[in-house]
mmCIF file of C-alpha atoms in Angstrom:
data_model
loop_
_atom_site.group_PDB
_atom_site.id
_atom_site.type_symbol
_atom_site.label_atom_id
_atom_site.label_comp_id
_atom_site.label_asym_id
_atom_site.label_seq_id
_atom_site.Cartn_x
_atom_site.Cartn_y
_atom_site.Cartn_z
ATOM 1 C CA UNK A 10 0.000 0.000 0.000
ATOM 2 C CA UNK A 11 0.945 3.652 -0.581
ATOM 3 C CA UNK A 12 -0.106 7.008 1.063
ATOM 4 C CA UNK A 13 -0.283 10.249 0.175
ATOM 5 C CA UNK A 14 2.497 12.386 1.594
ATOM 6 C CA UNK A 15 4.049 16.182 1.729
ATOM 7 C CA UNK A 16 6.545 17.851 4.124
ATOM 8 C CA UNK A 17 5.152 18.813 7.413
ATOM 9 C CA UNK A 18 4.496 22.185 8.229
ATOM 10 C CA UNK A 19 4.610 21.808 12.220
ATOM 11 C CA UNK A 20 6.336 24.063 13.484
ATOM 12 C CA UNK A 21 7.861 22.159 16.061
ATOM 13 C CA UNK A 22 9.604 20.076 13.275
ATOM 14 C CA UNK A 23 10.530 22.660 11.038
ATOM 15 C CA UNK A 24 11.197 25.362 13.030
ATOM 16 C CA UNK A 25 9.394 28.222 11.406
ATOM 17 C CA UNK A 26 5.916 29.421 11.159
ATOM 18 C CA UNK A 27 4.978 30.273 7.963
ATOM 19 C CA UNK A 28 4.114 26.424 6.905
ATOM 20 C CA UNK A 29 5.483 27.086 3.478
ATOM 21 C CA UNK A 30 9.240 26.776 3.340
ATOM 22 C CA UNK A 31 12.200 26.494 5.241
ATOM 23 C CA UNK A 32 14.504 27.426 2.779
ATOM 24 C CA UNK A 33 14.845 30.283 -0.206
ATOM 25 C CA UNK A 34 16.389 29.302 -3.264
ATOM 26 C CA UNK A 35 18.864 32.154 -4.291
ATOM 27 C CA UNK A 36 17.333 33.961 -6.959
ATOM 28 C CA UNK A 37 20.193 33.931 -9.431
ATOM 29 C CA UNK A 38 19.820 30.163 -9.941
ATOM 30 C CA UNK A 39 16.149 30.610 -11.546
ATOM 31 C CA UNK A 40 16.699 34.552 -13.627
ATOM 32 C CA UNK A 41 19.272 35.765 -16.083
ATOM 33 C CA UNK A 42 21.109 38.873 -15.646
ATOM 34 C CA UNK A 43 18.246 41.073 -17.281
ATOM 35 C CA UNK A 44 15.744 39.428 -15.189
ATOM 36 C CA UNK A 45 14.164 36.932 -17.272
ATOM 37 C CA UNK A 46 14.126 33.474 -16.417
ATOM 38 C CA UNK A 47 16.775 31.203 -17.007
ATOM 39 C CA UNK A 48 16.653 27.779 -18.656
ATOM 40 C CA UNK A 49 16.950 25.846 -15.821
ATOM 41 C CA UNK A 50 13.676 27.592 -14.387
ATOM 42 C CA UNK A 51 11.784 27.303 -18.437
ATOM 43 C CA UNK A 52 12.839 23.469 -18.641
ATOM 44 C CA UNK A 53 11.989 22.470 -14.693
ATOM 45 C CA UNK A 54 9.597 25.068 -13.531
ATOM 46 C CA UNK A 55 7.232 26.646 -16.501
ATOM 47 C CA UNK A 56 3.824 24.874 -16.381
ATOM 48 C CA UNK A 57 4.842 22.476 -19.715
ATOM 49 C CA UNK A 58 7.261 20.489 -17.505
ATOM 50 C CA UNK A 59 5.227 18.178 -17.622
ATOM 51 C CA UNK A 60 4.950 17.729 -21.435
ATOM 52 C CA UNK A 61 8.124 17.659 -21.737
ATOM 53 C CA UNK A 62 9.511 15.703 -19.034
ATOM 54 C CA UNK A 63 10.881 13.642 -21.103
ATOM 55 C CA UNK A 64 12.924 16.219 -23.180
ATOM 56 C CA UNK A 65 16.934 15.389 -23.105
ATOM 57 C CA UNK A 66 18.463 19.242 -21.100
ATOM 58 C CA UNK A 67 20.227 20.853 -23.677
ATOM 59 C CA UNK A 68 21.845 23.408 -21.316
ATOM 60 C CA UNK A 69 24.362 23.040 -17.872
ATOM 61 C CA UNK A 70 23.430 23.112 -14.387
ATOM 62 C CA UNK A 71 25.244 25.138 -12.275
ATOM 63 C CA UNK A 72 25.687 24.842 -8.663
ATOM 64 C CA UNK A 73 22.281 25.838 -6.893
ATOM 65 C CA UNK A 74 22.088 28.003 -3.573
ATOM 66 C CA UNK A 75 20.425 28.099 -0.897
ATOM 67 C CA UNK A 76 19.765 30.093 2.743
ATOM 68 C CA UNK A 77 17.408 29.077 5.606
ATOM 69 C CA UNK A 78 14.737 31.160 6.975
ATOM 70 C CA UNK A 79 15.461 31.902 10.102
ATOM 71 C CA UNK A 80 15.273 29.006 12.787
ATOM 72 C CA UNK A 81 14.595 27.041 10.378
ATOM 73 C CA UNK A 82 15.092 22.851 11.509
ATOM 74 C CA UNK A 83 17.041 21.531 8.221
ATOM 75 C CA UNK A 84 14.683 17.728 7.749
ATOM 76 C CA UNK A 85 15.449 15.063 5.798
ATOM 77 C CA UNK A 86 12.437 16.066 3.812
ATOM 78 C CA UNK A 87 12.910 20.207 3.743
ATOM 79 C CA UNK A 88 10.456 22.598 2.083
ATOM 80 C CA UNK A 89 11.856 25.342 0.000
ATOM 81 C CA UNK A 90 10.929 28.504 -2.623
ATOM 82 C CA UNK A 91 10.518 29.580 -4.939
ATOM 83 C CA UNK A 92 8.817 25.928 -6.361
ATOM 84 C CA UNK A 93 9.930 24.725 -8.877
ATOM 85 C CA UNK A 94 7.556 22.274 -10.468
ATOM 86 C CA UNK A 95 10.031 19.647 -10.858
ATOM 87 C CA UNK A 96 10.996 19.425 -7.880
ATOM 88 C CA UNK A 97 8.585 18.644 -5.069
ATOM 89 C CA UNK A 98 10.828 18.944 -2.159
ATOM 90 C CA UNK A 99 14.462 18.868 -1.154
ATOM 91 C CA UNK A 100 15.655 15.090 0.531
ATOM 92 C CA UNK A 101 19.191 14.708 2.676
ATOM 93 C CA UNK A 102 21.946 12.911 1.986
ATOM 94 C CA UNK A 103 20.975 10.616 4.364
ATOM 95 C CA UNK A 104 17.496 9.935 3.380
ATOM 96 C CA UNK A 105 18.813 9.028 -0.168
ATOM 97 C CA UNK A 106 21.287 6.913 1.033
ATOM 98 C CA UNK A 107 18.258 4.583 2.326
ATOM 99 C CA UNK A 108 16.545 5.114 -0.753
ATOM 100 C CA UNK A 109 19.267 2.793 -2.484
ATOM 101 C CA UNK A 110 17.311 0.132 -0.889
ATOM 102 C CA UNK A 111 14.219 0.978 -2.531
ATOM 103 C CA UNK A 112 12.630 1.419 -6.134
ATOM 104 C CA UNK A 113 12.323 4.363 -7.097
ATOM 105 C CA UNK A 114 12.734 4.216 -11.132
ATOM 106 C CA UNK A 115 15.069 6.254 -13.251
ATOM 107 C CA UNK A 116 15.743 9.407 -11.161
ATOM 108 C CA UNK A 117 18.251 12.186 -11.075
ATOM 109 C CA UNK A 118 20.025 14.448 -8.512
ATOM 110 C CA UNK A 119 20.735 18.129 -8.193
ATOM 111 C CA UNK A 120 22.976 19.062 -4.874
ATOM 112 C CA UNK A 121 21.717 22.093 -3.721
ATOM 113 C CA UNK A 122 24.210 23.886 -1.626
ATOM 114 C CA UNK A 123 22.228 25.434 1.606
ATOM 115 C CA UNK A 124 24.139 28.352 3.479
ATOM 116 C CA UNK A 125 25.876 27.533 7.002
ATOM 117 C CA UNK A 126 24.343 23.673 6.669
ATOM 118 C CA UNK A 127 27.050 20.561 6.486
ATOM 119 C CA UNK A 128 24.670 18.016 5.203
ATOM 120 C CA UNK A 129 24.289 17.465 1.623
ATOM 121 C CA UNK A 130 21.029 18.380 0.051
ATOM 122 C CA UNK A 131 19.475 17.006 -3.444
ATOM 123 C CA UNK A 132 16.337 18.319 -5.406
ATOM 124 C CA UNK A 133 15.021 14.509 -6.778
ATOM 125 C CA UNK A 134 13.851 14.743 -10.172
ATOM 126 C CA UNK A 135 11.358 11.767 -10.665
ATOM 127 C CA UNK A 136 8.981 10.733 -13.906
ATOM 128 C CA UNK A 137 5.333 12.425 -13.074
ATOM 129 C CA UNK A 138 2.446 10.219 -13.558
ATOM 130 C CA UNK A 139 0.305 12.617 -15.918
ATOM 131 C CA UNK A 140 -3.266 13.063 -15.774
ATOM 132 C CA UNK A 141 -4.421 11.275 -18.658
ATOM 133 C CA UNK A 142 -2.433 8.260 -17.376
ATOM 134 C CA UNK A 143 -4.685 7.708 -14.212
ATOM 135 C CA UNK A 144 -7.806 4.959 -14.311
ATOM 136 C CA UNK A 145 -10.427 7.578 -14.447
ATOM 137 C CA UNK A 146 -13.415 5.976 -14.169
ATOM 138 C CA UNK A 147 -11.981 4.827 -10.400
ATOM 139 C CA UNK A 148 -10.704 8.637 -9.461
ATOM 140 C CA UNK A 149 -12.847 9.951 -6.463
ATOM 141 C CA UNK A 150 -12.479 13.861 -6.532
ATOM 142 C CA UNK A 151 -14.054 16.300 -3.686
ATOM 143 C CA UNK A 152 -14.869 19.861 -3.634
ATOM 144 C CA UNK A 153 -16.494 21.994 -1.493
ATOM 145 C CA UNK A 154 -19.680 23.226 -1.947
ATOM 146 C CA UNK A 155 -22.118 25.046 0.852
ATOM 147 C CA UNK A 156 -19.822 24.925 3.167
ATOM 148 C CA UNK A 157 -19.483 21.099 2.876
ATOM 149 C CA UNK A 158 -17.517 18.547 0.767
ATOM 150 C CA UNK A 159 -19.318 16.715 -2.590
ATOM 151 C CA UNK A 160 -17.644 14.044 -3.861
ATOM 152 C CA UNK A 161 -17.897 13.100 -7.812
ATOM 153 C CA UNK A 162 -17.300 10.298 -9.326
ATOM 154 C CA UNK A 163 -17.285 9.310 -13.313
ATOM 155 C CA UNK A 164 -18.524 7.510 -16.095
ATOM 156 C CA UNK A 165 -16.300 8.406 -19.166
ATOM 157 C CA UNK A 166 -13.286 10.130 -19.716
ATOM 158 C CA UNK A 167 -15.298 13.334 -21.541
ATOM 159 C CA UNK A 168 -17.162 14.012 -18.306
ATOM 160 C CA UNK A 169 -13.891 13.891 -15.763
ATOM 161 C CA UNK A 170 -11.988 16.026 -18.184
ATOM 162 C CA UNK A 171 -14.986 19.056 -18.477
ATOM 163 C CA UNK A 172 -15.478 18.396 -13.998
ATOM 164 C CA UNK A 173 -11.485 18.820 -13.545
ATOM 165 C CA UNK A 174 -11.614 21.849 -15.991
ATOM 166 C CA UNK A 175 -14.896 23.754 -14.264
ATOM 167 C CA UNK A 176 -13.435 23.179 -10.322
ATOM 168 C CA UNK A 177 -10.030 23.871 -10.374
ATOM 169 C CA UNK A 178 -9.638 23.701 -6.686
ATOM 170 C CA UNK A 179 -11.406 20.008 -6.308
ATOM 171 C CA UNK A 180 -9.127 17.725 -4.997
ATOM 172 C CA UNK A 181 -8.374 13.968 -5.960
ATOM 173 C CA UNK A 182 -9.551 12.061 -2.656
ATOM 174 C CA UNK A 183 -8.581 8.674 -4.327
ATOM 175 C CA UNK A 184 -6.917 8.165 -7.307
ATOM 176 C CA UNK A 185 -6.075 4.893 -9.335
ATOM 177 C CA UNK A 186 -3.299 3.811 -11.564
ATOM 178 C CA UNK A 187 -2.340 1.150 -13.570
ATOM 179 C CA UNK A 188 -1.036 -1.646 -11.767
ATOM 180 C CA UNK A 189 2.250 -1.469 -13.241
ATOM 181 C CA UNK A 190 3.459 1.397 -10.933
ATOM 182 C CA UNK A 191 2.628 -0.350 -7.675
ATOM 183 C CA UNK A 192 6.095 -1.365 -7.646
ATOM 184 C CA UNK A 193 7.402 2.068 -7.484
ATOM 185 C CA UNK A 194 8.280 3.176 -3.656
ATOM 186 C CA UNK A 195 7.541 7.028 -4.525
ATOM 187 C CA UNK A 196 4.898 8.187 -6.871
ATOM 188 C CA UNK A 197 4.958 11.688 -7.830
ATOM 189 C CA UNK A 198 1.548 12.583 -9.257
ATOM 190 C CA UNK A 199 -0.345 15.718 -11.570
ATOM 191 C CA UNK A 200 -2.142 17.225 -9.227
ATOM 192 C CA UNK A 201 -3.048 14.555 -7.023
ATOM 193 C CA UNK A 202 -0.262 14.644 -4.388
ATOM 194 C CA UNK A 203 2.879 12.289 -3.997
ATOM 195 C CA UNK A 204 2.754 8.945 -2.594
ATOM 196 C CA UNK A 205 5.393 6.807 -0.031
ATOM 197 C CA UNK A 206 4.715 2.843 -0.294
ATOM 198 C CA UNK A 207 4.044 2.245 4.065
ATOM 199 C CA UNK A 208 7.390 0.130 3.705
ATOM 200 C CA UNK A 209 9.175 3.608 2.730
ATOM 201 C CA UNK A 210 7.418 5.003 5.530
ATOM 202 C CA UNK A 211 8.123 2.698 7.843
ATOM 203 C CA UNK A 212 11.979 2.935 6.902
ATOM 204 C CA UNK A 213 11.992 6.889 7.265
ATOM 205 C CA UNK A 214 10.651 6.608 10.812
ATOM 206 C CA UNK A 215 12.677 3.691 12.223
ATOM 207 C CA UNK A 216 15.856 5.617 10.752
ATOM 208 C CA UNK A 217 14.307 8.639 12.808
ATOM 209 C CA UNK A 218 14.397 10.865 9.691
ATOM 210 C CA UNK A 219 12.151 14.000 9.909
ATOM 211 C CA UNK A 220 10.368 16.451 8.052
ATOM 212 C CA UNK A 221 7.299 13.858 6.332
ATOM 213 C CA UNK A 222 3.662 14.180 7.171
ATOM 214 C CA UNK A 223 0.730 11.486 5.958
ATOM 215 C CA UNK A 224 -2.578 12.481 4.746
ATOM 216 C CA UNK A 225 -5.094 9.665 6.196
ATOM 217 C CA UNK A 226 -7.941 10.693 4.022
ATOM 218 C CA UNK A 227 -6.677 10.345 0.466
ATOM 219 C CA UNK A 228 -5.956 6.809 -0.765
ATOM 220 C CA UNK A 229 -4.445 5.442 -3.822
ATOM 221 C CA UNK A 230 -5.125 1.739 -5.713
ATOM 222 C CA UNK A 231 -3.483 0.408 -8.180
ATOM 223 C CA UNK A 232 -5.649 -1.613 -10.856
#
């Protein structure tokens, strides 16, 4: 089984307040001199990334920088900003070292280098499972109407595609995929969340890595 995961934004694990981020991305990694974006932001952080995820990078990565907000708690799984589509969060050295263990697909690292910090940070660049790729006819979505939550379900693909296009803020409260990715440990999804099989999950804890939180109320099969 899988769950649906994100970073936490307690404060008593990350150390700040604002429940977004815990570290800024140094703006001259993501603009050109005149201000423009660069093409590391185009390729991994413009809204087709996901269209052309595939696309070889035609361009070189420099080193990326980072700072911490202040008081900030650096976890294994650390939120940061500006996003960066791509990239959903930043994971330690250590919590990719345990990865190795598990399946995770074709993947690739980017060290980020964070201010004042001695452990090694990567963004984790992992295939997204697209939209169109889900079993849609098994998709639960919710969205709040009256001051109360309506779920929808679906009969063809015509009908889910006009609902997700006329409530942009409904939400995917269970989502199914083809059986072939069950075997994956991490699922990144479009725009229904990103998913840690419960033996991942059970591995981050007993390692007493930090930083993940578990949404009980979305689920995931895999048919």
């Amino acid at each position: 089984m899988h769950k649906k995961i994100t970073v936490s934004s307690e404060p008593k694990i990350i150390g700040v307040k604002n429940g977004i981020m815990q570290v800024e991305l140094d703006r001259k990694n993501l603009l050109n001199q005149d201000g423009s974006h660069n093409k590391f932001y185009k390729y991994f952080g413009s809204f087709p990334y996901w269209a052309n995820q595939n696309n070889k990078i035609d361009f070189n990565i420099s080193v990326i920088n980072a700072k911490p907000l202040k008081k900030a708690k650096m976890t294994d799984l650390l939120a940061y900003g500006p996003y960066i589509m791509a990239f959903k969060w930043l994971i330690s050295e250590k919590f990719y070292n345990i990865l190795q263990d598990f399946n995770i697909g074709e993947h690739t690292l980017y060290e980020v280098n964070i201010e004042n910090c001695e452990e090694k940070y990567f963004f984790l660049k992992l295939k997204t499972i697209l939209r169109d790729e889900f079993v849609f006819n098994r998709n639960v979505l919710t969205v709040l109407e009256k001051n109360s939550f309506v779920d929808y379900t679906f009969l063809n693909k015509i009908e889910y595609d006009d609902f997700i296009l006329n409530n942009p803020l409904s939400e995917y409260k269970h989502i199914a995929l083809k059986q072939e990715l069950e075997k994956y440990d991490i699922i990144y999804t479009q725009g229904a969340g990103d998913y840690f099989s419960e033996r991942l999950i059970k591995t981050f804890n007993e390692n007493g890595l930090t930083g993940l939180s578990i949404y009980n109320n979305r689920s995931i099969e895999f048919v």
